[in-house]
């Protein structure tokens, strides 16, 4: 999607219909909040255009991206939501933490998709620096949160979408 179109806001919405009868959660990591809160706001704004409001949209925070796995798992198991977007931003630092956190979150979220049978959308930026992250949180490369929300709407409509 973005590698072809270069901008995260360039996703297809033709034929995309509002979601009915579902409840979803957006879980946001507080680390790098100038990036993640902008992504969360993009995600929530998009969901509110596609059938969600305060009655069927749960918005919660966790400390860091590593905790997104637990946050999403909790929402799926205890709050019985139909789908989750996890929003985080891991910026490369001077320690191997970047690699450990990025890989753990990616595989943890992938596993949740399989285990829960519900879409858990990976709205996590992994960048070399803050500028690259801000460019993708409402900057010149679009908003990863908005794109993640569009992805969730598409996956919730998966069984009714035509090719
Ligand atoms: N969490 C993030 O969401 N993004 C980061 O870039 C990030 N970098 C971290 C770097 C270090 C050295 C440490 C110790 C933690 C970092 N975390 C980051 C937090 C991590 O996801 C988790 O909240 C903590 O490791 C829990 O103690």
PDB file of C-alpha atoms and ligand atoms in Angstrom:
ATOM      1  CA  UNK A   1       0.000   0.000   0.000  1.00  0.00           C
ATOM      2  CA  UNK A   2       2.318   2.781   1.177  1.00  0.00           C
ATOM      3  CA  UNK A   3       5.368   1.487  -0.671  1.00  0.00           C
ATOM      4  CA  UNK A   4       3.467   1.838  -3.928  1.00  0.00           C
ATOM      5  CA  UNK A   5       1.601   5.048  -3.182  1.00  0.00           C
ATOM      6  CA  UNK A   6       4.262   6.668  -0.967  1.00  0.00           C
ATOM      7  CA  UNK A   7       1.645   8.273   1.268  1.00  0.00           C
ATOM      8  CA  UNK A   8      -0.179   6.431   4.021  1.00  0.00           C
ATOM      9  CA  UNK A   9      -3.362   8.399   3.302  1.00  0.00           C
ATOM     10  CA  UNK A  10      -3.574   6.905  -0.206  1.00  0.00           C
ATOM     11  CA  UNK A  11      -5.686   3.881   0.623  1.00  0.00           C
ATOM     12  CA  UNK A  12      -8.760   2.795  -1.273  1.00  0.00           C
ATOM     13  CA  UNK A  13     -12.102   3.686   0.256  1.00  0.00           C
ATOM     14  CA  UNK A  14     -14.311   3.064  -2.778  1.00  0.00           C
ATOM     15  CA  UNK A  15     -16.993   0.601  -1.742  1.00  0.00           C
ATOM     16  CA  UNK A  16     -15.953   0.820   1.883  1.00  0.00           C
ATOM     17  CA  UNK A  17     -19.089   0.769   3.951  1.00  0.00           C
ATOM     18  CA  UNK A  18     -19.697   1.812   7.557  1.00  0.00           C
ATOM     19  CA  UNK A  19     -19.528  -0.987  10.103  1.00  0.00           C
ATOM     20  CA  UNK A  20     -22.688  -1.925  11.993  1.00  0.00           C
ATOM     21  CA  UNK A  21     -23.178  -3.970  15.160  1.00  0.00           C
ATOM     22  CA  UNK A  22     -19.510  -4.184  16.140  1.00  0.00           C
ATOM     23  CA  UNK A  23     -17.412  -2.869  18.984  1.00  0.00           C
ATOM     24  CA  UNK A  24     -13.726  -2.070  18.643  1.00  0.00           C
ATOM     25  CA  UNK A  25     -10.813  -0.759  20.698  1.00  0.00           C
ATOM     26  CA  UNK A  26      -7.925   1.559  19.960  1.00  0.00           C
ATOM     27  CA  UNK A  27      -4.961   0.983  22.302  1.00  0.00           C
ATOM     28  CA  UNK A  28      -2.213   3.591  22.253  1.00  0.00           C
ATOM     29  CA  UNK A  29       1.299   3.520  23.715  1.00  0.00           C
ATOM     30  CA  UNK A  30       2.350   6.610  25.654  1.00  0.00           C
ATOM     31  CA  UNK A  31       6.013   6.362  24.598  1.00  0.00           C
ATOM     32  CA  UNK A  32       6.673   8.986  21.892  1.00  0.00           C
ATOM     33  CA  UNK A  33       3.267  10.481  22.583  1.00  0.00           C
ATOM     34  CA  UNK A  34       3.718  13.436  20.221  1.00  0.00           C
ATOM     35  CA  UNK A  35       3.650  10.791  17.508  1.00  0.00           C
ATOM     36  CA  UNK A  36       1.282   8.173  18.923  1.00  0.00           C
ATOM     37  CA  UNK A  37      -1.459  10.553  20.096  1.00  0.00           C
ATOM     38  CA  UNK A  38      -1.613  12.092  16.606  1.00  0.00           C
ATOM     39  CA  UNK A  39      -1.919   8.599  15.148  1.00  0.00           C
ATOM     40  CA  UNK A  40      -4.623   7.697  17.679  1.00  0.00           C
ATOM     41  CA  UNK A  41      -6.555  10.866  16.842  1.00  0.00           C
ATOM     42  CA  UNK A  42      -6.337   9.996  13.142  1.00  0.00           C
ATOM     43  CA  UNK A  43      -7.624   6.485  13.842  1.00  0.00           C
ATOM     44  CA  UNK A  44     -10.508   7.647  16.028  1.00  0.00           C
ATOM     45  CA  UNK A  45     -11.569  10.343  13.528  1.00  0.00           C
ATOM     46  CA  UNK A  46     -11.661   7.774  10.722  1.00  0.00           C
ATOM     47  CA  UNK A  47     -13.620   5.235  12.790  1.00  0.00           C
ATOM     48  CA  UNK A  48     -16.163   7.927  13.668  1.00  0.00           C
ATOM     49  CA  UNK A  49     -16.816   8.376   9.940  1.00  0.00           C
ATOM     50  CA  UNK A  50     -17.363   4.643   9.501  1.00  0.00           C
ATOM     51  CA  UNK A  51     -19.976   3.689  12.044  1.00  0.00           C
ATOM     52  CA  UNK A  52     -18.338   4.107  15.439  1.00  0.00           C
ATOM     53  CA  UNK A  53     -19.058   6.462  18.311  1.00  0.00           C
ATOM     54  CA  UNK A  54     -18.455   6.573  22.058  1.00  0.00           C
ATOM     55  CA  UNK A  55     -20.889   3.685  22.582  1.00  0.00           C
ATOM     56  CA  UNK A  56     -18.975   1.124  20.494  1.00  0.00           C
ATOM     57  CA  UNK A  57     -15.441   2.486  20.496  1.00  0.00           C
ATOM     58  CA  UNK A  58     -13.132   1.868  23.470  1.00  0.00           C
ATOM     59  CA  UNK A  59     -10.024   4.067  23.622  1.00  0.00           C
ATOM     60  CA  UNK A  60      -7.302   3.125  26.126  1.00  0.00           C
ATOM     61  CA  UNK A  61      -3.605   3.779  26.760  1.00  0.00           C
ATOM     62  CA  UNK A  62      -0.695   1.599  27.805  1.00  0.00           C
ATOM     63  CA  UNK A  63       2.788   2.792  28.833  1.00  0.00           C
ATOM     64  CA  UNK A  64       4.881   1.500  25.923  1.00  0.00           C
ATOM     65  CA  UNK A  65       4.594  -0.461  22.697  1.00  0.00           C
ATOM     66  CA  UNK A  66       5.575  -3.679  24.433  1.00  0.00           C
ATOM     67  CA  UNK A  67       2.378  -3.429  26.532  1.00  0.00           C
ATOM     68  CA  UNK A  68       0.229  -3.166  23.385  1.00  0.00           C
ATOM     69  CA  UNK A  69       0.194  -6.968  23.260  1.00  0.00           C
ATOM     70  CA  UNK A  70      -1.362  -7.282  26.702  1.00  0.00           C
ATOM     71  CA  UNK A  71      -3.672  -4.325  26.065  1.00  0.00           C
ATOM     72  CA  UNK A  72      -5.047  -5.839  22.875  1.00  0.00           C
ATOM     73  CA  UNK A  73      -5.304  -9.301  24.415  1.00  0.00           C
ATOM     74  CA  UNK A  74      -7.212  -7.897  27.399  1.00  0.00           C
ATOM     75  CA  UNK A  75      -9.657  -6.068  25.148  1.00  0.00           C
ATOM     76  CA  UNK A  76     -10.324  -9.190  23.087  1.00  0.00           C
ATOM     77  CA  UNK A  77     -10.770 -11.514  26.055  1.00  0.00           C
ATOM     78  CA  UNK A  78     -12.327  -9.365  28.767  1.00  0.00           C
ATOM     79  CA  UNK A  79     -14.099  -6.648  26.815  1.00  0.00           C
ATOM     80  CA  UNK A  80     -15.187  -8.916  23.970  1.00  0.00           C
ATOM     81  CA  UNK A  81     -14.414  -6.423  21.219  1.00  0.00           C
ATOM     82  CA  UNK A  82     -14.619  -7.449  17.554  1.00  0.00           C
ATOM     83  CA  UNK A  83     -11.321  -5.879  16.566  1.00  0.00           C
ATOM     84  CA  UNK A  84      -8.436  -3.793  17.879  1.00  0.00           C
ATOM     85  CA  UNK A  85      -6.003  -1.226  16.544  1.00  0.00           C
ATOM     86  CA  UNK A  86      -2.723  -0.992  18.409  1.00  0.00           C
ATOM     87  CA  UNK A  87      -0.932   2.332  18.028  1.00  0.00           C
ATOM     88  CA  UNK A  88       2.728   2.739  18.919  1.00  0.00           C
ATOM     89  CA  UNK A  89       5.995   4.220  17.799  1.00  0.00           C
ATOM     90  CA  UNK A  90       9.358   2.572  18.335  1.00  0.00           C
ATOM     91  CA  UNK A  91      12.293   4.825  17.491  1.00  0.00           C
ATOM     92  CA  UNK A  92      15.747   3.384  17.056  1.00  0.00           C
ATOM     93  CA  UNK A  93      17.975   4.236  20.002  1.00  0.00           C
ATOM     94  CA  UNK A  94      21.500   3.410  20.986  1.00  0.00           C
ATOM     95  CA  UNK A  95      20.638   0.060  22.545  1.00  0.00           C
ATOM     96  CA  UNK A  96      19.316  -3.178  21.040  1.00  0.00           C
ATOM     97  CA  UNK A  97      15.973  -2.399  22.713  1.00  0.00           C
ATOM     98  CA  UNK A  98      14.586  -1.133  19.404  1.00  0.00           C
ATOM     99  CA  UNK A  99      14.964  -4.543  17.779  1.00  0.00           C
ATOM    100  CA  UNK A 100      13.666  -6.488  20.760  1.00  0.00           C
ATOM    101  CA  UNK A 101      10.596  -4.305  21.223  1.00  0.00           C
ATOM    102  CA  UNK A 102       9.761  -4.089  17.503  1.00  0.00           C
ATOM    103  CA  UNK A 103      10.046  -7.817  16.962  1.00  0.00           C
ATOM    104  CA  UNK A 104       8.199  -8.712  20.149  1.00  0.00           C
ATOM    105  CA  UNK A 105       5.280  -6.433  19.335  1.00  0.00           C
ATOM    106  CA  UNK A 106       5.075  -7.566  15.714  1.00  0.00           C
ATOM    107  CA  UNK A 107       5.062 -11.259  16.593  1.00  0.00           C
ATOM    108  CA  UNK A 108       2.811 -10.779  19.635  1.00  0.00           C
ATOM    109  CA  UNK A 109       0.215  -8.964  17.564  1.00  0.00           C
ATOM    110  CA  UNK A 110       0.494 -11.492  14.731  1.00  0.00           C
ATOM    111  CA  UNK A 111      -0.143 -14.285  17.234  1.00  0.00           C
ATOM    112  CA  UNK A 112      -3.190 -12.482  18.628  1.00  0.00           C
ATOM    113  CA  UNK A 113      -4.711 -12.319  15.145  1.00  0.00           C
ATOM    114  CA  UNK A 114      -4.449 -16.084  14.847  1.00  0.00           C
ATOM    115  CA  UNK A 115      -5.399 -16.929  18.427  1.00  0.00           C
ATOM    116  CA  UNK A 116      -8.417 -14.599  18.687  1.00  0.00           C
ATOM    117  CA  UNK A 117      -9.721 -14.985  15.146  1.00  0.00           C
ATOM    118  CA  UNK A 118     -10.340 -11.240  15.193  1.00  0.00           C
ATOM    119  CA  UNK A 119      -8.477  -8.488  13.372  1.00  0.00           C
ATOM    120  CA  UNK A 120      -5.750  -6.824  15.420  1.00  0.00           C
ATOM    121  CA  UNK A 121      -4.294  -4.065  13.299  1.00  0.00           C
ATOM    122  CA  UNK A 122      -0.613  -3.176  13.588  1.00  0.00           C
ATOM    123  CA  UNK A 123      -0.503   0.608  13.805  1.00  0.00           C
ATOM    124  CA  UNK A 124       3.062   0.671  15.050  1.00  0.00           C
ATOM    125  CA  UNK A 125       5.738   2.811  13.440  1.00  0.00           C
ATOM    126  CA  UNK A 126       9.333   1.602  13.613  1.00  0.00           C
ATOM    127  CA  UNK A 127      11.587   4.433  12.515  1.00  0.00           C
ATOM    128  CA  UNK A 128      15.203   5.545  12.668  1.00  0.00           C
ATOM    129  CA  UNK A 129      14.366   8.933  14.191  1.00  0.00           C
ATOM    130  CA  UNK A 130      11.540  11.165  15.384  1.00  0.00           C
ATOM    131  CA  UNK A 131      11.343  13.123  12.132  1.00  0.00           C
ATOM    132  CA  UNK A 132      10.507   9.981  10.155  1.00  0.00           C
ATOM    133  CA  UNK A 133       7.847   9.167  12.747  1.00  0.00           C
ATOM    134  CA  UNK A 134       6.238  12.630  12.679  1.00  0.00           C
ATOM    135  CA  UNK A 135       6.190  12.457   8.863  1.00  0.00           C
ATOM    136  CA  UNK A 136       3.926   9.414   9.254  1.00  0.00           C
ATOM    137  CA  UNK A 137       1.755  10.757  12.083  1.00  0.00           C
ATOM    138  CA  UNK A 138      -0.070  13.434  10.124  1.00  0.00           C
ATOM    139  CA  UNK A 139       3.014  14.824   8.359  1.00  0.00           C
ATOM    140  CA  UNK A 140       4.157  14.605   4.768  1.00  0.00           C
ATOM    141  CA  UNK A 141       3.768  10.834   4.499  1.00  0.00           C
ATOM    142  CA  UNK A 142       0.207  10.771   5.876  1.00  0.00           C
ATOM    143  CA  UNK A 143      -1.059   9.254   9.102  1.00  0.00           C
ATOM    144  CA  UNK A 144      -0.411   5.626   9.986  1.00  0.00           C
ATOM    145  CA  UNK A 145      -3.286   5.775  12.498  1.00  0.00           C
ATOM    146  CA  UNK A 146      -5.789   6.708   9.807  1.00  0.00           C
ATOM    147  CA  UNK A 147      -4.480   3.950   7.560  1.00  0.00           C
ATOM    148  CA  UNK A 148      -4.729   1.455  10.418  1.00  0.00           C
ATOM    149  CA  UNK A 149      -8.360   2.475  11.027  1.00  0.00           C
ATOM    150  CA  UNK A 150      -9.198   2.035   7.346  1.00  0.00           C
ATOM    151  CA  UNK A 151      -7.570  -1.392   7.522  1.00  0.00           C
ATOM    152  CA  UNK A 152      -9.715  -2.365  10.514  1.00  0.00           C
ATOM    153  CA  UNK A 153     -12.910  -1.226   8.757  1.00  0.00           C
ATOM    154  CA  UNK A 154     -11.893  -3.268   5.698  1.00  0.00           C
ATOM    155  CA  UNK A 155     -11.198  -6.342   7.801  1.00  0.00           C
ATOM    156  CA  UNK A 156     -14.486  -6.043   9.712  1.00  0.00           C
ATOM    157  CA  UNK A 157     -16.217  -5.903   6.321  1.00  0.00           C
ATOM    158  CA  UNK A 158     -13.999  -8.706   5.001  1.00  0.00           C
ATOM    159  CA  UNK A 159     -16.763 -11.249   4.642  1.00  0.00           C
ATOM    160  CA  UNK A 160     -18.990  -8.868   2.687  1.00  0.00           C
ATOM    161  CA  UNK A 161     -16.381  -7.194   0.468  1.00  0.00           C
ATOM    162  CA  UNK A 162     -16.226  -7.976  -3.198  1.00  0.00           C
ATOM    163  CA  UNK A 163     -12.894  -8.085  -5.000  1.00  0.00           C
TER     164      UNK A 163
HETATM  165  N1  LIG B   1       8.364   1.973  23.939  1.00  0.00           N
HETATM  166  C1  LIG B   1       7.905   2.476  22.781  1.00  0.00           C
HETATM  167  O1  LIG B   1       6.708   2.443  22.520  1.00  0.00           O
HETATM  168  N2  LIG B   1       8.755   3.055  21.876  1.00  0.00           N
HETATM  169  C2  LIG B   1      10.098   3.126  22.070  1.00  0.00           C
HETATM  170  O2  LIG B   1      10.818   3.677  21.218  1.00  0.00           O
HETATM  171  C3  LIG B   1      10.609   2.594  23.285  1.00  0.00           C
HETATM  172  N3  LIG B   1      11.946   2.626  23.510  1.00  0.00           N
HETATM  173  C4  LIG B   1      12.416   2.114  24.679  1.00  0.00           C
HETATM  174  C5  LIG B   1      13.795   2.159  24.933  1.00  0.00           C
HETATM  175  C6  LIG B   1      14.291   1.669  26.126  1.00  0.00           C
HETATM  176  C7  LIG B   1      15.772   1.733  26.366  1.00  0.00           C
HETATM  177  C8  LIG B   1      13.395   1.122  27.099  1.00  0.00           C
HETATM  178  C9  LIG B   1      13.915   0.574  28.403  1.00  0.00           C
HETATM  179  C10 LIG B   1      12.047   1.060  26.836  1.00  0.00           C
HETATM  180  C11 LIG B   1      11.522   1.553  25.643  1.00  0.00           C
HETATM  181  N4  LIG B   1      10.147   1.517  25.383  1.00  0.00           N
HETATM  182  C12 LIG B   1       9.684   2.031  24.205  1.00  0.00           C
HETATM  183  C13 LIG B   1       9.192   1.050  26.404  1.00  0.00           C
HETATM  184  C14 LIG B   1       8.781  -0.404  26.255  1.00  0.00           C
HETATM  185  O3  LIG B   1       7.819  -0.554  25.209  1.00  0.00           O
HETATM  186  C15 LIG B   1       8.126  -0.874  27.576  1.00  0.00           C
HETATM  187  O4  LIG B   1       7.086   0.006  27.925  1.00  0.00           O
HETATM  188  C16 LIG B   1       9.122  -0.916  28.712  1.00  0.00           C
HETATM  189  O5  LIG B   1      10.284  -1.650  28.349  1.00  0.00           O
HETATM  190  C17 LIG B   1       8.479  -1.552  29.965  1.00  0.00           C
HETATM  191  O6  LIG B   1       9.368  -1.457  31.048  1.00  0.00           O
END
